[in-house]
């Protein structure tokens, strides 16, 4: 039960072998036992969760089951929910209750899902380790001295430890794929515009996308099918996006004729040797399944991190201006005047990393520097996008490592923001280009999971799902479970 997939749970619910209430009780017990160690959940209301399960069981007696009927799904604390608090794991939003559900939350509810509560994350999704959370760090179930990745670390940790079968994350520069990789699960960042951002607390609006984190590729497809689609409440949600046969794309096949691009810029000195070996071995396996591996170049890759760290903080500095002590969350005590209230509320409410981003962004946007930084970064962003467009003239899909290193120790990089920023060196470029990406488990390095990243042209999530399904069917990395959480360990 602990490591069941959504698909297993769905068949057991459909045959009547188990009820949504029983599944939910099991899940709540696992969370109760292990959350003290992992700190993966930050808000949960068991009575409210069980009430959703009962409502789903009652629905099933009268109607046909909906696509996610009775299935438990956790969500990152960045999604506005009418039930319970929504804080983005920041002190500035402590006690905030959203007046409405995010579009994706509405979609999950309409599909019959049981929403379990909020998972831990880096404050305002700024980070790669879930250490900047106002609720304290989250831990990696494969080694609880290590980070679970970030910023969707709570979602990744909860799925990897078998507390829940699935969770939602968001990905601005890698925050679904990098934690999925270092926790040994599957995560998908959809094409920008595929999933509505309404009700998702904004970090960098031109980059943010929501997506699923699960144990298998099929489960990822089940959730994406429900959360994607046009929403008139988000001007960047695309109305006529090409439709994908989400579940059809997951039928495992061989890889005959598939051209997989291997970008030389993503296999470099300095990356972990075991990570490199695991990914190279995975690509050989794809070759054995009939794929052709093509060496390609994405020449502007080296500028991706710098470009991102101008654009994302610039957008963040504008988005976070709304936290002023008046409209949302924390207000300082006894302000002397308006300016004192703004500055002290923000100083007390935001953590150090968020302040660093606001300062960097405000600087990059300021008059006199705008052309040198922000405008230049947007120009380089176009070059990065063009690299991918050129590559996709030659290949169907691109494969890379997701993270250059496995999970590192808690505290190891907190004093060195630049090293922390390099955790996303392989995930950031595709956010800048708006493309979809998927990470799936492909091995271990020193007992810690390694992720394989697939990148496809815009709107071609079906290619990601079919490549990843074929690889998953031929390997069993996705089925390994952490021994300290009642799993089998990393050995086959
Ligand atoms: N780690 C990156 C950052 O700190 C990406 C975060 C994200 O995708 N939300 O900005």
Coordinates of N, CA and C in Angstrom, one line a residue, residues 277-453:
X277 N 27.5 8.7 -15.5 CA 27.5 7.3 -16.0 C 26.1 6.8 -16.0
X278 N 25.3 7.1 -15.0 CA 23.9 6.6 -15.0 C 23.1 7.1 -16.2
X279 N 23.4 8.4 -16.6 CA 22.6 8.9 -17.7 C 23.2 8.4 -19.1
X280 N 24.5 8.2 -19.2 CA 25.1 7.6 -20.4 C 24.5 6.2 -20.5
X281 N 24.5 5.4 -19.4 CA 24.0 4.1 -19.5 C 22.5 4.1 -20.0
X282 N 21.7 5.0 -19.4 CA 20.3 5.1 -19.8 C 20.2 5.3 -21.4
X283 N 21.1 6.2 -21.9 CA 21.0 6.5 -23.3 C 21.4 5.3 -24.1
X284 N 22.4 4.5 -23.6 CA 22.8 3.2 -24.3 C 21.6 2.3 -24.4
X285 N 20.9 2.2 -23.3 CA 19.7 1.4 -23.2 C 18.6 1.8 -24.3
X286 N 18.5 3.1 -24.4 CA 17.5 3.6 -25.4 C 18.0 3.2 -26.8
X287 N 19.3 3.2 -27.0 CA 19.9 2.8 -28.3 C 19.5 1.4 -28.6
X288 N 19.7 0.5 -27.5 CA 19.3 -0.9 -27.6 C 17.9 -1.1 -28.0
X289 N 17.0 -0.1 -27.6 CA 15.6 -0.2 -27.9 C 15.3 0.4 -29.2
X290 N 16.3 0.7 -30.0 CA 16.0 1.2 -31.4 C 16.2 2.6 -31.6
X291 N 16.5 3.4 -30.5 CA 16.6 4.9 -30.7 C 18.0 5.2 -31.4
X292 N 18.0 6.3 -32.0 CA 19.3 6.8 -32.6 C 19.7 7.9 -31.7
X293 N 21.0 7.9 -31.2 CA 21.5 9.0 -30.3 C 22.3 9.9 -31.2
X294 N 21.9 11.2 -31.3 CA 22.5 12.1 -32.1 C 23.2 13.2 -31.3
X295 N 24.5 13.4 -31.5 CA 25.2 14.4 -30.8 C 24.8 15.8 -31.3
X296 N 24.3 16.6 -30.4 CA 23.9 18.0 -30.8 C 24.6 19.0 -29.9
X297 N 24.4 20.3 -30.4 CA 24.9 21.4 -29.6 C 23.8 22.4 -29.3
X298 N 23.8 22.9 -28.1 CA 22.9 24.0 -27.7 C 23.9 25.1 -27.2
X299 N 24.4 25.9 -28.2 CA 25.6 26.7 -27.9 C 25.4 27.8 -26.9
X300 N 24.2 28.2 -26.6 CA 24.0 29.3 -25.6 C 23.7 28.8 -24.2
X301 N 23.9 27.5 -24.0 CA 23.6 26.9 -22.7 C 24.3 27.6 -21.6
X302 N 25.6 27.9 -21.8 CA 26.4 28.5 -20.7 C 25.8 29.8 -20.2
X303 N 24.9 30.5 -21.0 CA 24.4 31.7 -20.5 C 23.0 31.6 -19.8
X304 N 22.5 30.3 -19.7 CA 21.2 30.1 -19.2 C 21.0 30.5 -17.7
X305 N 21.9 30.1 -16.9 CA 21.8 30.4 -15.5 C 21.8 31.9 -15.2
X306 N 22.8 32.6 -15.9 CA 22.9 34.1 -15.7 C 21.7 34.8 -16.2
X307 N 21.2 34.3 -17.4 CA 20.0 34.9 -18.0 C 18.8 34.8 -17.0
X308 N 18.6 33.6 -16.5 CA 17.5 33.3 -15.6 C 17.6 34.2 -14.4
X309 N 18.9 34.3 -13.8 CA 19.0 35.1 -12.6 C 19.0 36.6 -12.8
X310 N 18.7 37.0 -14.0 CA 18.3 38.4 -14.2 C 16.7 38.5 -14.4
X311 N 16.2 37.6 -15.2 CA 14.8 37.6 -15.6 C 13.9 37.2 -14.4
X312 N 14.2 36.1 -13.7 CA 13.4 35.6 -12.7 C 13.3 36.6 -11.5
X313 N 14.5 37.1 -11.0 CA 14.4 38.1 -9.9 C 13.7 39.4 -10.3
X314 N 13.9 39.8 -11.6 CA 13.2 41.0 -12.1 C 11.7 40.8 -11.9
X315 N 11.2 39.7 -12.4 CA 9.7 39.5 -12.4 C 9.3 39.3 -10.9
X316 N 10.2 38.7 -10.1 CA 9.8 38.5 -8.7 C 9.7 39.8 -8.0
X317 N 10.6 40.7 -8.3 CA 10.6 42.0 -7.6 C 9.3 42.7 -7.8
X318 N 8.8 42.6 -9.0 CA 7.5 43.2 -9.4 C 6.3 42.4 -8.7
X319 N 6.4 41.1 -8.8 CA 5.3 40.3 -8.2 C 5.2 40.4 -6.7
X320 N 6.3 40.5 -6.1 CA 6.3 40.6 -4.6 C 6.1 41.9 -4.0
X321 N 5.9 42.9 -4.9 CA 5.6 44.3 -4.4 C 4.3 44.3 -3.7
X322 N 3.4 43.4 -4.0 CA 2.1 43.4 -3.4 C 2.1 43.1 -1.9
X323 N 3.2 42.5 -1.4 CA 3.2 42.2 0.0 C 3.7 43.4 0.8
X324 N 2.7 44.2 1.2 CA 3.1 45.6 1.7 C 2.6 45.8 3.1
X325 N 2.1 44.7 3.7 CA 1.6 44.9 5.1 C 0.2 45.4 5.2
X326 N -0.4 45.7 4.0 CA -1.7 46.2 4.0 C -2.7 45.1 3.5
X327 N -2.4 44.6 2.3 CA -3.4 43.7 1.7 C -3.3 42.2 2.1
X328 N -2.0 41.7 2.3 CA -1.9 40.3 2.6 C -1.0 40.1 3.8
X329 N -1.3 39.2 4.6 CA -0.3 38.6 5.6 C 0.2 39.6 6.6
X330 N 1.5 39.4 6.9 CA 2.1 40.0 8.0 C 2.2 41.6 8.0
X331 N 1.8 42.2 9.2 CA 2.1 43.6 9.3 C 2.9 43.8 10.6
X332 N 3.9 44.7 10.6 CA 4.7 44.9 11.7 C 3.9 45.6 12.8
X333 N 4.4 45.5 14.0 CA 3.7 46.1 15.2 C 4.0 47.6 15.3
X334 N 3.1 48.4 15.7 CA 3.2 49.9 16.0 C 4.0 50.7 15.0
X335 N 3.6 50.7 13.7 CA 4.4 51.4 12.7 C 4.3 52.9 13.0
X336 N 5.4 53.6 12.8 CA 5.5 55.1 13.0 C 4.7 55.8 11.9
X337 N 4.9 55.4 10.7 CA 4.1 56.0 9.6 C 4.1 54.9 8.5
X338 N 3.5 55.3 7.3 CA 3.3 54.4 6.2 C 4.6 53.7 5.7
X339 N 5.6 54.6 5.6 CA 6.9 54.0 5.1 C 7.5 53.0 6.0
X340 N 7.4 53.4 7.3 CA 7.9 52.5 8.3 C 7.1 51.1 8.3
X341 N 5.8 51.2 8.1 CA 5.0 50.0 8.0 C 5.4 49.1 6.8
X342 N 5.6 49.7 5.7 CA 6.0 49.0 4.5 C 7.4 48.3 4.8
X343 N 8.3 49.1 5.2 CA 9.7 48.6 5.2 C 9.8 47.5 6.4
X344 N 9.3 47.8 7.5 CA 9.4 46.8 8.6 C 8.6 45.6 8.3
X345 N 7.4 45.7 7.8 CA 6.6 44.5 7.5 C 7.4 43.6 6.5
X346 N 7.9 44.2 5.5 CA 8.6 43.4 4.5 C 9.9 42.9 5.1
X347 N 10.6 43.7 5.9 CA 11.9 43.2 6.5 C 11.6 42.0 7.4
X348 N 10.5 42.1 8.2 CA 10.2 41.0 9.1 C 9.7 39.8 8.4
X349 N 8.9 40.0 7.3 CA 8.2 38.9 6.7 C 9.0 38.1 5.7
X350 N 9.9 38.7 5.0 CA 10.6 38.0 3.9 C 11.9 37.4 4.5
X351 N 12.3 36.2 4.0 CA 13.6 35.6 4.4 C 14.7 36.2 3.5
X352 N 15.9 35.8 3.9 CA 17.1 36.3 3.2 C 17.2 36.1 1.7
X353 N 16.8 34.9 1.3 CA 16.9 34.6 -0.2 C 15.9 35.4 -1.0
X354 N 14.7 35.6 -0.4 CA 13.7 36.3 -1.1 C 14.2 37.8 -1.2
X355 N 14.7 38.3 -0.1 CA 15.2 39.7 -0.2 C 16.3 39.8 -1.2
X356 N 17.2 38.8 -1.3 CA 18.3 38.9 -2.3 C 17.7 39.0 -3.7
X357 N 16.7 38.2 -4.0 CA 16.1 38.2 -5.3 C 15.4 39.6 -5.6
X358 N 14.7 40.1 -4.6 CA 14.0 41.4 -4.8 C 15.0 42.5 -5.1
X359 N 16.1 42.5 -4.3 CA 17.1 43.5 -4.5 C 17.8 43.4 -5.9
X360 N 18.1 42.1 -6.3 CA 18.7 41.9 -7.6 C 17.8 42.3 -8.7
X361 N 16.5 41.9 -8.6 CA 15.6 42.2 -9.6 C 15.3 43.7 -9.7
X362 N 15.1 44.4 -8.6 CA 14.9 45.8 -8.6 C 16.0 46.6 -9.3
X363 N 17.3 46.1 -9.0 CA 18.5 46.7 -9.6 C 18.5 46.5 -11.1
X364 N 18.2 45.2 -11.5 CA 18.2 45.0 -13.0 C 17.2 45.7 -13.7
X365 N 16.1 46.1 -13.1 CA 15.0 46.8 -13.8 C 15.2 48.3 -13.7
X366 N 16.1 48.8 -12.8 CA 16.2 50.2 -12.6 C 16.7 51.0 -13.8
X367 N 16.3 52.3 -13.8 CA 16.7 53.1 -15.0 C 18.2 53.2 -15.0
X368 N 18.7 53.1 -16.2 CA 20.2 53.1 -16.3 C 20.8 51.7 -16.4
X369 N 20.1 50.8 -15.8 CA 20.6 49.4 -15.8 C 19.8 48.5 -16.6
X370 N 18.5 48.9 -16.9 CA 17.6 48.1 -17.6 C 18.1 47.5 -18.9
X371 N 18.7 48.4 -19.7 CA 19.2 47.9 -21.0 C 20.4 46.9 -20.9
X372 N 21.2 47.2 -19.9 CA 22.4 46.4 -19.7 C 22.1 45.0 -19.2
X373 N 21.0 44.9 -18.3 CA 20.7 43.6 -17.7 C 19.4 43.0 -18.2
X374 N 18.3 43.7 -17.9 CA 17.0 43.0 -18.2 C 16.9 42.8 -19.8
X375 N 17.1 43.9 -20.5 CA 16.9 43.8 -21.9 C 17.9 42.8 -22.6
X376 N 19.1 42.9 -22.1 CA 20.1 42.0 -22.6 C 19.7 40.5 -22.3
X377 N 19.2 40.3 -21.1 CA 18.8 38.9 -20.7 C 17.7 38.4 -21.6
X378 N 16.7 39.3 -21.9 CA 15.6 38.9 -22.8 C 16.2 38.6 -24.2
X379 N 17.2 39.3 -24.6 CA 17.8 39.0 -26.0 C 18.5 37.6 -26.0
X380 N 19.2 37.4 -24.9 CA 19.9 36.1 -24.8 C 18.8 34.9 -24.7
X381 N 17.7 35.2 -24.0 CA 16.7 34.3 -23.9 C 16.2 33.8 -25.3
X382 N 16.1 34.8 -26.2 CA 15.7 34.4 -27.6 C 16.7 33.5 -28.2
X383 N 18.0 33.8 -28.0 CA 19.0 32.9 -28.5 C 18.9 31.5 -28.0
X384 N 18.7 31.4 -26.7 CA 18.5 30.1 -26.1 C 17.4 29.3 -26.7
X385 N 16.3 30.0 -26.9 CA 15.1 29.4 -27.5 C 15.4 28.9 -28.9
X386 N 16.2 29.8 -29.6 CA 16.5 29.4 -31.0 C 17.4 28.2 -31.1
X387 N 18.3 28.0 -30.1 CA 19.1 26.8 -30.0 C 18.2 25.6 -30.1
X388 N 17.2 25.6 -29.2 CA 16.3 24.4 -29.2 C 15.5 24.2 -30.5
X389 N 15.0 25.3 -31.1 CA 14.3 25.2 -32.3 C 15.2 24.6 -33.4
X390 N 16.5 25.0 -33.4 CA 17.4 24.5 -34.4 C 17.6 23.0 -34.1
X391 N 17.8 22.6 -32.9 CA 18.1 21.2 -32.5 C 16.9 20.3 -32.9
X392 N 15.7 20.8 -32.7 CA 14.5 20.0 -33.0 C 14.3 19.9 -34.6
X393 N 15.1 20.5 -35.4 CA 15.1 20.2 -36.8 C 15.8 18.9 -37.1
X394 N 16.7 18.5 -36.1 CA 17.4 17.3 -36.3 C 16.9 16.1 -35.5
X395 N 16.3 16.4 -34.3 CA 16.0 15.3 -33.4 C 14.5 15.4 -32.9
X396 N 14.0 14.3 -32.4 CA 12.6 14.3 -31.9 C 12.5 14.8 -30.5
X397 N 13.6 14.5 -29.7 CA 13.5 14.7 -28.3 C 15.0 14.9 -27.8
X398 N 15.2 15.6 -26.7 CA 16.6 15.7 -26.2 C 16.6 15.1 -24.8
X399 N 17.8 14.4 -24.5 CA 17.9 13.7 -23.2 C 19.2 14.3 -22.5
X400 N 19.0 14.6 -21.3 CA 20.2 15.1 -20.5 C 20.0 14.6 -19.0
X401 N 21.1 14.9 -18.2 CA 20.9 14.7 -16.8 C 19.9 15.8 -16.3
X402 N 19.2 15.5 -15.2 CA 18.3 16.6 -14.7 C 19.1 17.5 -13.8
X403 N 19.9 16.9 -12.9 CA 20.7 17.7 -12.0 C 22.1 17.2 -12.1
X404 N 23.1 18.1 -12.0 CA 24.5 17.7 -12.2 C 25.0 16.9 -11.0
X405 N 24.3 17.0 -9.9 CA 24.8 16.3 -8.7 C 23.5 15.6 -8.0
X406 N 23.8 14.5 -7.2 CA 22.7 14.0 -6.4 C 22.4 14.9 -5.3
X407 N 21.4 14.5 -4.4 CA 21.1 15.3 -3.3 C 22.3 15.6 -2.4
X408 N 22.4 16.9 -2.0 CA 23.6 17.3 -1.1 C 23.1 17.4 0.3
X409 N 24.0 17.6 1.2 CA 23.7 17.6 2.6 C 23.0 18.9 3.0
X410 N 22.0 18.8 3.9 CA 21.4 20.0 4.4 C 22.4 20.9 5.0
X411 N 22.4 22.2 4.6 CA 23.4 23.2 5.1 C 24.6 23.3 4.3
X412 N 24.8 22.3 3.4 CA 26.1 22.3 2.6 C 26.3 23.6 1.7
X413 N 25.2 24.1 1.1 CA 25.3 25.2 0.2 C 24.6 26.4 0.6
X414 N 24.1 26.5 1.9 CA 23.2 27.6 2.3 C 24.0 28.9 2.3
X415 N 25.3 28.8 2.5 CA 26.1 30.1 2.6 C 26.7 30.5 1.3
X416 N 26.3 29.7 0.2 CA 27.0 30.0 -1.1 C 25.9 30.0 -2.2
X417 N 25.2 31.1 -2.3 CA 24.0 31.1 -3.2 C 24.4 30.8 -4.6
X418 N 25.6 31.1 -5.1 CA 26.0 30.9 -6.5 C 26.1 29.4 -6.7
X419 N 26.7 28.6 -5.8 CA 26.7 27.2 -6.0 C 25.3 26.6 -6.0
X420 N 24.5 27.1 -5.1 CA 23.1 26.7 -5.1 C 22.4 26.9 -6.4
X421 N 22.6 28.1 -7.0 CA 22.0 28.4 -8.3 C 22.4 27.5 -9.4
X422 N 23.6 26.9 -9.2 CA 24.1 26.0 -10.3 C 23.4 24.6 -10.2
X423 N 22.7 24.4 -9.2 CA 21.9 23.1 -9.1 C 20.9 23.0 -10.3
X424 N 20.6 24.1 -10.9 CA 19.5 24.1 -11.9 C 20.1 24.4 -13.3
X425 N 21.4 24.1 -13.4 CA 22.1 24.4 -14.7 C 21.5 23.6 -15.9
X426 N 21.0 22.4 -15.6 CA 20.4 21.7 -16.7 C 18.9 21.8 -16.9
X427 N 18.2 22.5 -15.9 CA 16.8 22.6 -16.0 C 16.3 23.9 -16.5
X428 N 17.1 25.0 -16.3 CA 16.6 26.3 -16.5 C 16.4 26.7 -17.9
X429 N 17.2 26.2 -18.8 CA 17.1 26.7 -20.2 C 15.7 26.4 -20.8
X430 N 15.1 25.3 -20.5 CA 13.9 25.0 -21.1 C 12.7 25.8 -20.6
X431 N 12.9 26.3 -19.3 CA 11.8 27.3 -18.9 C 12.0 28.6 -19.7
X432 N 13.2 29.0 -19.9 CA 13.4 30.2 -20.7 C 12.8 30.1 -22.1
X433 N 12.9 28.9 -22.6 CA 12.4 28.6 -23.9 C 10.9 28.2 -24.0
X434 N 10.3 28.0 -22.8 CA 8.9 27.7 -22.7 C 8.5 26.2 -23.0
X435 N 9.6 25.4 -23.1 CA 9.4 24.0 -23.5 C 9.0 23.0 -22.4
X436 N 8.4 21.9 -22.8 CA 8.1 20.9 -21.7 C 9.3 20.0 -21.4
X437 N 9.3 19.6 -20.1 CA 10.4 18.7 -19.7 C 9.9 17.7 -18.7
X438 N 10.6 16.5 -18.7 CA 10.2 15.5 -17.8 C 11.4 14.9 -17.2
X439 N 11.4 14.6 -15.9 CA 12.5 13.9 -15.2 C 12.0 12.6 -14.7
X440 N 12.8 11.5 -14.9 CA 12.4 10.2 -14.4 C 13.7 9.5 -13.8
X441 N 13.5 8.6 -12.9 CA 14.6 8.0 -12.2 C 15.4 7.1 -13.2
X442 N 16.8 7.1 -13.1 CA 17.6 6.3 -14.1 C 18.8 5.7 -13.4
X443 N 18.8 5.7 -12.0 CA 19.9 5.0 -11.4 C 20.2 5.7 -10.0
X444 N 21.4 5.3 -9.5 CA 21.8 5.8 -8.2 C 23.2 6.3 -8.2
X445 N 23.5 7.3 -7.4 CA 24.9 7.7 -7.2 C 25.1 7.7 -5.7
X446 N 26.0 6.8 -5.2 CA 26.2 6.7 -3.7 C 24.9 6.6 -2.9
X447 N 24.0 5.7 -3.4 CA 22.8 5.4 -2.7 C 21.7 6.5 -2.9
X448 N 22.0 7.5 -3.7 CA 21.0 8.6 -3.9 C 20.5 8.6 -5.4
X449 N 19.2 8.9 -5.6 CA 18.7 8.8 -6.9 C 19.3 9.8 -7.9
X450 N 19.3 9.3 -9.2 CA 19.7 10.2 -10.3 C 18.5 10.3 -11.3
X451 N 18.4 11.5 -11.9 CA 17.3 11.7 -12.8 C 17.7 11.9 -14.2
X452 N 16.9 11.4 -15.2 CA 17.1 11.5 -16.6 C 16.1 12.6 -17.1
X453 N 16.5 13.6 -17.8 CA 15.6 14.6 -18.2 C 15.3 14.5 -19.7

